Short mmCIF file of C-alpha atoms in Angstrom, two decimals:
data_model
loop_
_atom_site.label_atom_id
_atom_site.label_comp_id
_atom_site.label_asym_id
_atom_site.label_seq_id
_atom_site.Cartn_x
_atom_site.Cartn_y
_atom_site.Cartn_z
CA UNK A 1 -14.54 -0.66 -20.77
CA UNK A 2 -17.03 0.70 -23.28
CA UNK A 3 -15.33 1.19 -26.35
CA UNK A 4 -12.01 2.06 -25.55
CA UNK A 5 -9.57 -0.89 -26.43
CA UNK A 6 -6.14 -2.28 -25.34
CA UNK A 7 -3.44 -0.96 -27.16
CA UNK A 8 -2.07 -2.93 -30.20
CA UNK A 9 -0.15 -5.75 -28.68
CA UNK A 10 -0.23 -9.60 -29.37
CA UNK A 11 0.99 -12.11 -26.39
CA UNK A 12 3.71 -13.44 -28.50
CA UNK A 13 5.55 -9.90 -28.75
CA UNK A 14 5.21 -8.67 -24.98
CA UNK A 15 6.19 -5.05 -25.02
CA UNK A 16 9.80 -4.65 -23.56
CA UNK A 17 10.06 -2.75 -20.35
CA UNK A 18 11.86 0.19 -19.88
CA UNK A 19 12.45 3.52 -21.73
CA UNK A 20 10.44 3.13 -24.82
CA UNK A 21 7.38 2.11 -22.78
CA UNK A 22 7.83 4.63 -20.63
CA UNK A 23 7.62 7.32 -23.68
CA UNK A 24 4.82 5.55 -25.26
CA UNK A 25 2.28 4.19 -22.50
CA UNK A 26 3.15 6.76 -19.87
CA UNK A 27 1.96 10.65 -18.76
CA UNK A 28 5.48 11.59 -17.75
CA UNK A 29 7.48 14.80 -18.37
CA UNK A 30 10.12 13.43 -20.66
CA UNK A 31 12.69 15.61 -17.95
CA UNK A 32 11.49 13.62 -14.92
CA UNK A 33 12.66 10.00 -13.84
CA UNK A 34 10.14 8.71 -11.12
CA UNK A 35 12.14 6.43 -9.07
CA UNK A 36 9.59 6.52 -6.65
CA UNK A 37 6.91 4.84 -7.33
CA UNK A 38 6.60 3.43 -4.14
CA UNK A 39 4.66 6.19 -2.36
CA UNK A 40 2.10 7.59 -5.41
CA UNK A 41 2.39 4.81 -8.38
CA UNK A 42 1.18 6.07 -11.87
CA UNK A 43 -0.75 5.07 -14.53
CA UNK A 44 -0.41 4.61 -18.26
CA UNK A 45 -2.57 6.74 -21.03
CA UNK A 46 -4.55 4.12 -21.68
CA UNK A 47 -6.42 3.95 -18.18
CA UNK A 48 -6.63 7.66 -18.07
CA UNK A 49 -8.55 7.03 -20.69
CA UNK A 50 -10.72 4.81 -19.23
CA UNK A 51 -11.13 6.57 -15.98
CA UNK A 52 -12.02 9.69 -18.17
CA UNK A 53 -14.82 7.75 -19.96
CA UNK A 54 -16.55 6.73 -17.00
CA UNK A 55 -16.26 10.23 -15.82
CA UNK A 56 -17.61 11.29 -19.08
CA UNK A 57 -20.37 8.58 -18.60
CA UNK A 58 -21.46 9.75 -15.29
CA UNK A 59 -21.39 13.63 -16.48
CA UNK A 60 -24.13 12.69 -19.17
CA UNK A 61 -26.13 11.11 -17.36
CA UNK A 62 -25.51 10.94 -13.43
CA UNK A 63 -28.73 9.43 -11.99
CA UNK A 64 -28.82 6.40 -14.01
CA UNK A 65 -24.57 6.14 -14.07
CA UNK A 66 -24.37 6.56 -10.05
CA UNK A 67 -27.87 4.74 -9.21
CA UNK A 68 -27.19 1.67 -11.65
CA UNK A 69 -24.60 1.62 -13.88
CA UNK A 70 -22.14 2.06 -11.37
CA UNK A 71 -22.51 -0.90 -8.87
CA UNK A 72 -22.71 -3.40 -12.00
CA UNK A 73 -19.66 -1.82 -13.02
CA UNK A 74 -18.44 -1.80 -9.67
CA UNK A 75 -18.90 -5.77 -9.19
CA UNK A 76 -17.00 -6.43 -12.08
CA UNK A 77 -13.73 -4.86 -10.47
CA UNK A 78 -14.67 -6.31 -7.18
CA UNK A 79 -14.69 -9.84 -9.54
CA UNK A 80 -11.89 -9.07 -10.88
CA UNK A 81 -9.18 -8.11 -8.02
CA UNK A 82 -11.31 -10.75 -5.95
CA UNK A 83 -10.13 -13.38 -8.29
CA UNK A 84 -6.63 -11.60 -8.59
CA UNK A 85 -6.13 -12.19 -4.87
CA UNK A 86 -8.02 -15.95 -4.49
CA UNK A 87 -10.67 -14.80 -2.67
CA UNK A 88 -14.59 -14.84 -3.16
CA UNK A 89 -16.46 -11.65 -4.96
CA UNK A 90 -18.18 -11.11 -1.56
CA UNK A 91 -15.18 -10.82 0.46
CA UNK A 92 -14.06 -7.62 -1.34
CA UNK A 93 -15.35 -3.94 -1.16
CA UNK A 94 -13.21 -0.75 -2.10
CA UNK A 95 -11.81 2.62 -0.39
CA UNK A 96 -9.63 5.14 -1.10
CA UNK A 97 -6.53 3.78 0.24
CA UNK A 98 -4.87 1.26 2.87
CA UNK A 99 -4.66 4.16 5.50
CA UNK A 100 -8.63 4.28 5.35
CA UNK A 101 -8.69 0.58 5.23
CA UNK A 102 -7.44 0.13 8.38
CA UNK A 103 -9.24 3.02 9.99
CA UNK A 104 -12.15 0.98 9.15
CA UNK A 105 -11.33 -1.91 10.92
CA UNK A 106 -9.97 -0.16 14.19
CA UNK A 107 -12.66 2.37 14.56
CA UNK A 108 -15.36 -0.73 14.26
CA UNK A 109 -13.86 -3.05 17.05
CA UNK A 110 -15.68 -2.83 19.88
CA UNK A 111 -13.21 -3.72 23.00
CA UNK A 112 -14.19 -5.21 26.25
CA UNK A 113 -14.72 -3.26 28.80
CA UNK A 114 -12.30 -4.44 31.27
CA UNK A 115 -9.75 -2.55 29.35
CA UNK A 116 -6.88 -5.82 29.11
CA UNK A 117 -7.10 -5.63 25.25
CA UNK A 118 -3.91 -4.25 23.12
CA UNK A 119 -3.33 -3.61 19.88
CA UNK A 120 0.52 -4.80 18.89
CA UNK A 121 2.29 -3.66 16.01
CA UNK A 122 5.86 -3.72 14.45
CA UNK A 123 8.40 -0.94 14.33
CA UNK A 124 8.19 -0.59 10.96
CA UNK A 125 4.47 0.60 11.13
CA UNK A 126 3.57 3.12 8.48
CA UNK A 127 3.04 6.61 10.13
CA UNK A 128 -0.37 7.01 8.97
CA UNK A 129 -1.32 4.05 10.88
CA UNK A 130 0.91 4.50 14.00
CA UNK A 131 -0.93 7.33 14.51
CA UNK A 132 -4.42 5.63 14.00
CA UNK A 133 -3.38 3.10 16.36
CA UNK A 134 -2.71 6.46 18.96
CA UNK A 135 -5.94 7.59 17.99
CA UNK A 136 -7.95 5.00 19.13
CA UNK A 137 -6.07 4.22 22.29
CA UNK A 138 -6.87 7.91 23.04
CA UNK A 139 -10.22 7.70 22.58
CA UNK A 140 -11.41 4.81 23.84
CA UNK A 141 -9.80 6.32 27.07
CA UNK A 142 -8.29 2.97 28.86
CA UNK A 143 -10.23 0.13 27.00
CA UNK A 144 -7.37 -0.54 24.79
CA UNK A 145 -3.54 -0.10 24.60
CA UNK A 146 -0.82 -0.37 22.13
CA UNK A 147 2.50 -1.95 21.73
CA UNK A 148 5.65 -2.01 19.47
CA UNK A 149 7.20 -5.26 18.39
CA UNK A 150 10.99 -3.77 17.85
CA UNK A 151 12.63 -5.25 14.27
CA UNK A 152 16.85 -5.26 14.19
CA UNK A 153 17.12 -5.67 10.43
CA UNK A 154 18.62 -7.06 8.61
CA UNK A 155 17.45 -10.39 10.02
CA UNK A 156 15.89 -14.14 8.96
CA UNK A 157 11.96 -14.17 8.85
CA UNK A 158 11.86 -16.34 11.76
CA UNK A 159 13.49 -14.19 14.02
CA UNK A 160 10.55 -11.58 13.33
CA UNK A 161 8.45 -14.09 13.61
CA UNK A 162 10.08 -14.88 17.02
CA UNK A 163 10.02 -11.47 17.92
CA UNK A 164 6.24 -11.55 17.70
CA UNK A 165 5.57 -14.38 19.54
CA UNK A 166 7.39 -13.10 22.80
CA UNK A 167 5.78 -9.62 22.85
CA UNK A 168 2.14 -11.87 22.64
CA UNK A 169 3.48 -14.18 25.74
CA UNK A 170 4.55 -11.13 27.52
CA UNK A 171 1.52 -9.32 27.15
CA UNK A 172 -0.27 -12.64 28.75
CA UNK A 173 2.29 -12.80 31.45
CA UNK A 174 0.97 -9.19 32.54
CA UNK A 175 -2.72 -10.19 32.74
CA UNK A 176 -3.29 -8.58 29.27
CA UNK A 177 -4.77 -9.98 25.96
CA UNK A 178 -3.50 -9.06 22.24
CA UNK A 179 -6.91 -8.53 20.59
CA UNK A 180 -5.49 -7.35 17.22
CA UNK A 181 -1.70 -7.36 15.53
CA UNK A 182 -1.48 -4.83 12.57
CA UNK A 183 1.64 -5.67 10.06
CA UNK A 184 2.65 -5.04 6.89
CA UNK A 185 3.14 -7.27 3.47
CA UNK A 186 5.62 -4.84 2.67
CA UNK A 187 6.83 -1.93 4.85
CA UNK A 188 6.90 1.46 3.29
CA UNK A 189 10.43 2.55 5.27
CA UNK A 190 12.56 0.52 4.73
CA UNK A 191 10.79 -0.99 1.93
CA UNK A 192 10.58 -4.86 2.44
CA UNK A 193 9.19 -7.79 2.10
CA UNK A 194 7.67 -8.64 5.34
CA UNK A 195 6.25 -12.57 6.60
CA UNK A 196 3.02 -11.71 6.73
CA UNK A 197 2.17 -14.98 6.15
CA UNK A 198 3.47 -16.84 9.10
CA UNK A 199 2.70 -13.86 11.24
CA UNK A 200 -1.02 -14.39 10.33
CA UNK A 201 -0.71 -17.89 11.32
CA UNK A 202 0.62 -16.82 14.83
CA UNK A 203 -2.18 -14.55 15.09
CA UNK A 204 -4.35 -17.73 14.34
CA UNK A 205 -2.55 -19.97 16.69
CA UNK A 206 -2.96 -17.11 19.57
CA UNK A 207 -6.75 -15.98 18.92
CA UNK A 208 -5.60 -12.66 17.57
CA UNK A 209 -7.36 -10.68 14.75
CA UNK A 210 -4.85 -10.01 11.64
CA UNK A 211 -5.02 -6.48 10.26
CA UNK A 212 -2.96 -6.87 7.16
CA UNK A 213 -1.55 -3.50 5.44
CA UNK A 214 -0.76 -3.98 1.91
CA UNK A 215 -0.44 -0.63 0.92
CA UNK A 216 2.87 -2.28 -0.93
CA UNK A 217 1.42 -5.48 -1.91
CA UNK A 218 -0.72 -6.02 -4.74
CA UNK A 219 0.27 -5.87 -8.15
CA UNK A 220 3.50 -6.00 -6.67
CA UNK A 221 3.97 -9.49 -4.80
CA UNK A 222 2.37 -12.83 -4.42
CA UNK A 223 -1.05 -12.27 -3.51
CA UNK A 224 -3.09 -14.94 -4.92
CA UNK A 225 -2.84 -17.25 -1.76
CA UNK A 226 -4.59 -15.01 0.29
CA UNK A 227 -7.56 -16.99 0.59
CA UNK A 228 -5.18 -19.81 1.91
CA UNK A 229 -3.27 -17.39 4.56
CA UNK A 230 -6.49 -16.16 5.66
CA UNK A 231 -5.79 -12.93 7.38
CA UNK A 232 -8.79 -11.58 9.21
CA UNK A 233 -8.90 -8.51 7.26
CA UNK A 234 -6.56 -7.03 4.49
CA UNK A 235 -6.16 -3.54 2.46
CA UNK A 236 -3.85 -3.00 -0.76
CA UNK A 237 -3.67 0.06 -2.55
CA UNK A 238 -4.03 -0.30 -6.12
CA UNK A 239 -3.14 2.66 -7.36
CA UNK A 240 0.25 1.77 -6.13
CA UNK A 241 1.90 -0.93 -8.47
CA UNK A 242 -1.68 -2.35 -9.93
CA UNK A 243 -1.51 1.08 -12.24
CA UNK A 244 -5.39 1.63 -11.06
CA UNK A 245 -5.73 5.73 -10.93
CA UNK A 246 -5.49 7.34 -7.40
CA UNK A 247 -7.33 6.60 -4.96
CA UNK A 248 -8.21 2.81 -4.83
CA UNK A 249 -7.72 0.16 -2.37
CA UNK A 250 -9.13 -3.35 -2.05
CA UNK A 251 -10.56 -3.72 1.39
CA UNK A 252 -10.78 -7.96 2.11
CA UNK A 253 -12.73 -9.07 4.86
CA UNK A 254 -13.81 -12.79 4.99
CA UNK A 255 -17.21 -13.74 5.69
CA UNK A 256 -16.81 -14.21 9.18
CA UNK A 257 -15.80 -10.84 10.52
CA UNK A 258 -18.14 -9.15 8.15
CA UNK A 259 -20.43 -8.42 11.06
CA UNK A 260 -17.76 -6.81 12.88
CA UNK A 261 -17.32 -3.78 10.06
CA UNK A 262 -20.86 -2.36 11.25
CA UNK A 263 -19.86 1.04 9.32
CA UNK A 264 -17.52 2.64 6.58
CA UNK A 265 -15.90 5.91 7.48
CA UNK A 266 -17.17 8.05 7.43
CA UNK A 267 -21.39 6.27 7.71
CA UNK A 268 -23.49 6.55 5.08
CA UNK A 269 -26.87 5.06 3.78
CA UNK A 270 -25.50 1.72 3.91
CA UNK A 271 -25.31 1.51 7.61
CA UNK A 272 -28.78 -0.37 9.45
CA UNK A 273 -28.76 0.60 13.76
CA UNK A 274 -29.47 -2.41 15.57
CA UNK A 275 -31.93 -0.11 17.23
CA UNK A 276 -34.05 3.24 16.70
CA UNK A 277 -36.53 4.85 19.39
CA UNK A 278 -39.99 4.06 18.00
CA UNK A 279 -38.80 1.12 16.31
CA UNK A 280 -38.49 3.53 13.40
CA UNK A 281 -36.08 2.81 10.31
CA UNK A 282 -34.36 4.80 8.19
CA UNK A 283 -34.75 5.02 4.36
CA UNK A 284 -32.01 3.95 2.19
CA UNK A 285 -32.61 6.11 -1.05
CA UNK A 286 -30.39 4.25 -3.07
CA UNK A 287 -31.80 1.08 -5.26
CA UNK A 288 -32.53 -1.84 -3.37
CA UNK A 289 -30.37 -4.98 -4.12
CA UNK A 290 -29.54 -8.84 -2.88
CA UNK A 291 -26.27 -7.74 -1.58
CA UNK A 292 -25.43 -8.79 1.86
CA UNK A 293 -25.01 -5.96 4.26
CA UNK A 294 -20.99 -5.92 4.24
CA UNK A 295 -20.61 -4.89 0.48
CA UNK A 296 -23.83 -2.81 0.18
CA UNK A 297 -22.57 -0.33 2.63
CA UNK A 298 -19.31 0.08 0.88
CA UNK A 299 -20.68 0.60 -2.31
CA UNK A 300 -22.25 4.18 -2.05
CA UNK A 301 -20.30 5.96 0.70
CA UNK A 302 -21.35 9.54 0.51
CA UNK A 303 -20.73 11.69 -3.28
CA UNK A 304 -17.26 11.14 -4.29
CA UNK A 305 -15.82 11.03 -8.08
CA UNK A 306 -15.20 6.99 -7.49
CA UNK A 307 -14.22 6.32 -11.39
CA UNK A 308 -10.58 4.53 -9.94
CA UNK A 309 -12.44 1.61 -8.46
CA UNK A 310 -13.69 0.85 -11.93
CA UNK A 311 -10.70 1.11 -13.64
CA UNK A 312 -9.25 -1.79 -11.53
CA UNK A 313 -10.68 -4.56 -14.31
CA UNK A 314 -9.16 -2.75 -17.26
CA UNK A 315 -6.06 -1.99 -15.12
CA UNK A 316 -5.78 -5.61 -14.34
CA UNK A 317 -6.88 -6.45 -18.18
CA UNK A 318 -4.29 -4.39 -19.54
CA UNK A 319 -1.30 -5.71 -17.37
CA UNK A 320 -2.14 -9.19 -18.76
CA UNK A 321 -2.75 -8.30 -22.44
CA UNK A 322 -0.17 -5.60 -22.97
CA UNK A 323 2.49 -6.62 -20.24
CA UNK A 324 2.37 -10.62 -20.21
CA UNK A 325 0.70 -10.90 -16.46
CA UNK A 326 1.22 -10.91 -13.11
CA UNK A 327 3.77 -13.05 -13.05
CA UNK A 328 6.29 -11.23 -15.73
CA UNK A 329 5.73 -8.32 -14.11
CA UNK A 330 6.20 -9.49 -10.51
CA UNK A 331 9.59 -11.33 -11.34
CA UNK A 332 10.73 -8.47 -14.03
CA UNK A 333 10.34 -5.65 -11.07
CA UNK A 334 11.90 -7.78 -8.25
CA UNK A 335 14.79 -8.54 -10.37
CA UNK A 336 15.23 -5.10 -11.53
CA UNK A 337 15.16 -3.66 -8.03
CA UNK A 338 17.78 -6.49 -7.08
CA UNK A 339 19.97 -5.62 -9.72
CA UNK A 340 19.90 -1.92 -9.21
CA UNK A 341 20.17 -1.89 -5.98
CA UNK A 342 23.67 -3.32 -6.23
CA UNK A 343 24.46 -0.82 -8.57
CA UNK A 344 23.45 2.03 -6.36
CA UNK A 345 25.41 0.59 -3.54
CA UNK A 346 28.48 0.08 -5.91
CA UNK A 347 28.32 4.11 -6.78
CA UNK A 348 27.97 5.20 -2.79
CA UNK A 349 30.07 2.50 -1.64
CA UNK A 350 27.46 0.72 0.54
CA UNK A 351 25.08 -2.47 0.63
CA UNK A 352 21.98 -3.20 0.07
CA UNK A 353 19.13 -3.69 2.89
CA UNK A 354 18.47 -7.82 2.69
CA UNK A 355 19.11 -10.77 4.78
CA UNK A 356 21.06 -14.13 4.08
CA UNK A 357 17.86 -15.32 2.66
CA UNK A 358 17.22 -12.80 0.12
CA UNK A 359 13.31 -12.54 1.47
CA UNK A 360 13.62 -9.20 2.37
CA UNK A 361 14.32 -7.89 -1.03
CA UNK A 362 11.67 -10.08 -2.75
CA UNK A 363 9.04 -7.04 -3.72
CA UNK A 364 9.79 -4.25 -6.66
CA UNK A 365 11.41 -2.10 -3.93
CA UNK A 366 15.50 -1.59 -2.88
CA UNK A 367 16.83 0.19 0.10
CA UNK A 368 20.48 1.98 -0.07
CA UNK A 369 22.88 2.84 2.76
CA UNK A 370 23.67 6.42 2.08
CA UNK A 371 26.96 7.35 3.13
CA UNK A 372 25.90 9.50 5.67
CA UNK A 373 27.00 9.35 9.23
CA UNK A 374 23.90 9.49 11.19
CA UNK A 375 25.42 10.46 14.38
CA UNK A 376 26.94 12.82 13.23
CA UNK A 377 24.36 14.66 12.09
CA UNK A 378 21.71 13.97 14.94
CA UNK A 379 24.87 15.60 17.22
CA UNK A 380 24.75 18.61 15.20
CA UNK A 381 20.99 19.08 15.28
CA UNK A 382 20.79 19.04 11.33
CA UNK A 383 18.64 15.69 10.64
CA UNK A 384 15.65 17.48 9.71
CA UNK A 385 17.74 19.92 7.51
CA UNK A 386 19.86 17.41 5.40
CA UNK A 387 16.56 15.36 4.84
CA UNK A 388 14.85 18.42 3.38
CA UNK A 389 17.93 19.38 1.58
CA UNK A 390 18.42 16.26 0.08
CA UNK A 391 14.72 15.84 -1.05
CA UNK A 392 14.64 19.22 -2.71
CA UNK A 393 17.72 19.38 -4.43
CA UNK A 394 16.94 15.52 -6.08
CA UNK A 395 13.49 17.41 -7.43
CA UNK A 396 14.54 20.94 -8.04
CA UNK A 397 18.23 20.01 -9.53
CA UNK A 398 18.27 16.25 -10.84
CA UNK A 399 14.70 16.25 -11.42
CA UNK A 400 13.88 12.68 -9.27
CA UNK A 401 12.59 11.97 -6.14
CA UNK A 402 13.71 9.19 -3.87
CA UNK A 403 12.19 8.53 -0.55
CA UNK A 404 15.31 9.42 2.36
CA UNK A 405 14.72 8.18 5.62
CA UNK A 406 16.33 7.46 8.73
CA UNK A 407 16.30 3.72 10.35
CA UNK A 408 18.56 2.51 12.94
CA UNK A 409 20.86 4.77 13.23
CA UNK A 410 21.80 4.45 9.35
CA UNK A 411 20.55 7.28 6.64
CA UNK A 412 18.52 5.01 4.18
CA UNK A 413 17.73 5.51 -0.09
CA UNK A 414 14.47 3.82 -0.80
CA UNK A 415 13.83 3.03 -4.72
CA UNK A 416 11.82 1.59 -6.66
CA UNK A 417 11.63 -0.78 -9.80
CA UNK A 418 9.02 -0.29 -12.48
CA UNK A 419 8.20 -1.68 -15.69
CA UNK A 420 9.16 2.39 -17.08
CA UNK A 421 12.26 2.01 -16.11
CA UNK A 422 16.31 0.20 -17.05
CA UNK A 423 18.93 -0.42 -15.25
CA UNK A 424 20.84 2.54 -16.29
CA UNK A 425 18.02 5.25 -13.90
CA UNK A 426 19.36 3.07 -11.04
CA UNK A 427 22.52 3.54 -12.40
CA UNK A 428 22.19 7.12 -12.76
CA UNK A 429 20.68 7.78 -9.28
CA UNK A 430 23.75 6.05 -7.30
CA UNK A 431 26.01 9.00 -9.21
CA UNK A 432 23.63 11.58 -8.42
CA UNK A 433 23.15 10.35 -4.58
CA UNK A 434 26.65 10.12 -4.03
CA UNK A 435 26.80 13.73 -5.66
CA UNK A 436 24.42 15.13 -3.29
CA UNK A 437 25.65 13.12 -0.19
CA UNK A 438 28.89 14.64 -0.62
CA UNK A 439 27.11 18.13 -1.05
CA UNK A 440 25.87 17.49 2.43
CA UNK A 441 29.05 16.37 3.78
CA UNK A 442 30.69 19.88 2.91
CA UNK A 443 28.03 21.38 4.25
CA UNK A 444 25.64 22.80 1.94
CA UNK A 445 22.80 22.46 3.16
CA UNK A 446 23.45 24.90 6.13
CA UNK A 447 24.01 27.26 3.70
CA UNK A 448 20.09 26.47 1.84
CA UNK A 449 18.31 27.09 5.46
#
């Protein structure tokens, strides 16, 4: 951290949440209410800071600050979010978000050749990755194939669960073999808590390989069992809810199926070919080190301003000494986003996304009927229009943002909690939704296109 210290705070007198932090510890114009969170995160002053000093550090002097200052830096965030998530040092690497995370891992499995494998996912997959999953069935031109495990939400975990375990048995039935299941720890629309947990151990029972997306995940839930649940590989963003700068994601893979990742995206000097004509090898220019292969590749991947994945031990340093922890934080944000999510269904005169169980809604995240007739809209053509309406007159008007989406048939509010924010912005946003839903409803936005 050099010598830039925590702000004044003493773990008997845990800052409040809300407002006053908000105007204090955060970078945001005082006219804006981020309810959004979700999608971007945000970080206090204090780790701009800190991300600024390293920048400053490798400015002065970059040889010595990228050649060797760095990767000792860079171990002590991989220590840190390592121990953060249960897991050994070894087992953790960084890249610039989830979405290249699990790239990684599908552009790196080699498939058989007799072209039975598929890749199964749910239908809550985040686009990003639906489309990576398209990618590589395209390109690997027969070898592989996809296929979507459909969700009816709201519904118990088990019936997910259940869900899962008859698309794997039909795929068998046709001759076919799931080779890897990508699913969420929470999805990004609607934004949920998802049993990734007892889908892993499917996956285990089944001989499937777990790709774990948790763009939503830490800093946000429960992740310090990981080690226990064992997926075989796992990205969080941390610039999400961990307040690490943009962009940083831990990228788990456990010793085992190390050997599998035999390149980052895009390859750099890290990367050794199993075989060169000549028997030739190629230099590594970088200092030599005791590293195993695995986190030595990840740790120089081309020329990129990487100060984020060092902020990750301050980030994680500050959390604990100026917000009380992990666990304050997790069970503050989930019971905010509880709590207002009532209150923006009470102002539209809907419910609240959750099952009898109330695991769905256990993350920082609440999803809001809108009352919008869905139907009705798709009939007249105008989807596309009322979401773009809607989106632009919450920024350009009401100065917010909340992620809209359609899901089933229903037109969805997606919001988040945050340790920034009270009661009374959740408040606020049901009036202003139901203001702009019943803009839409007279027809307004026909008359913005």
């Amino acid at each position: 951290m050099g010598d830039i210290t925590l702000p004044s705070r003493v773990k008997s007198d845990y800052v409040q949440f809300g407002h006053a932090l908000r105007d204090s510890d955060f970078l945001f114009d005082p006219s804006y209410r981020n309810l959004n969170h979700g999608s971007f995160g945000t970080i206090p002053s204090h780790i701009r800071n800190v991300m600024r000093r390293y920048q400053d550090q490798a400015e002065a002097k970059p040889d010595p600050f990228i050649r060797y200052t760095y990767p000792q830096l860079l171990d002590e965030s991989r220590t840190a979010v390592a121990t953060l998530l249960g897991v050994p040092t070894e087992t953790c690497v960084f890249v610039s978000n989830a979405t290249m995370g699990v790239n990684t891992v599908l552009r790196n499995i080699v498939w058989n050749r007799d072209g039975k494998d598929e890749i199964l996912y749910f239908e809550t997959i985040y686009g990003g990755c639906a489309k990576t999953v398209d990618y590589v069935v395209e390109y690997n031109r027969g070898l592989v194939q996809s296929r979507c495990v459909p969700i009816l939400y709201p519904c118990a975990d088990d019936a997910i669960v259940e869900s899962f375990e008859k698309a794997v048995q039909q795929v068998e039935k046709e001759g076919k073999r799931v080779r890897l299941a990508l699913f969420d720890v929470v999805s990004s629309n609607p934004g949920v808590r998802f049993p990734f947990e007892a889908i892993t151990a499917s996956c285990k029972r089944h001989g499937i390989l777990s790709l774990v997306d948790g763009a939503q995940g830490i800093g946000m839930v429960k992740l310090d069992h990981l080690g226990e649940v064992d997926p075989d590989f796992f990205v969080s963003n941390c610039h999400k809810w961990l307040h690490v700068p943009r962009g940083c994601a831990v990228f788990y893979v456990p010793l085992r199926n190390q050997g599998l990742i035999r390149s980052t995206v895009p390859t750099s000097h890290g990367f050794e070919a199993a075989e060169l004509p000549g028997g030739n090898k190629r230099v590594n220019p970088l200092p030599p080190n005791e590293k195993g292969y695995f986190v030595n590749a990840f740790q120089f991947v081309g020329t990129m301003d990487n100060a984020p994945y060092l902020c990750v031990n301050d980030a994680i340093k500050w959390r604990e000494e100026a917000l009380g922890g992990e666990v304050r934080i997790r069970e503050e944000l989930m019971k905010m986003a509880r709590e207002g999510g009532k209150l923006v269904a009470e102002a539209l005169g809907t419910e609240v996304l959750d099952n009898e169980e109330g695991t769905m809604s256990a993350s920082a995240m609440t999803n809001v009927a809108l009352p919008l007739l869905a139907e009705d809209i798709k009939a007249n053509g105008d989807g596309a229009a009322v979401h773009s309406y809607i989106l632009s007159t919450l920024m350009e008007e009401y100065q917010t943002f909340v992620a809209v989406f359609v899901f089933q048939g229903r037109w969805w509010a997606r919001l988040s909690a945050q340790v920034y924010l009270e009661l009374e912005d959740f408040k606020w946003a049901g009036g202003v939704l139901k203001e702009v839903c019943d803009r839409v409803v007279k027809g307004e936005y026909k008359r913005s296109t």
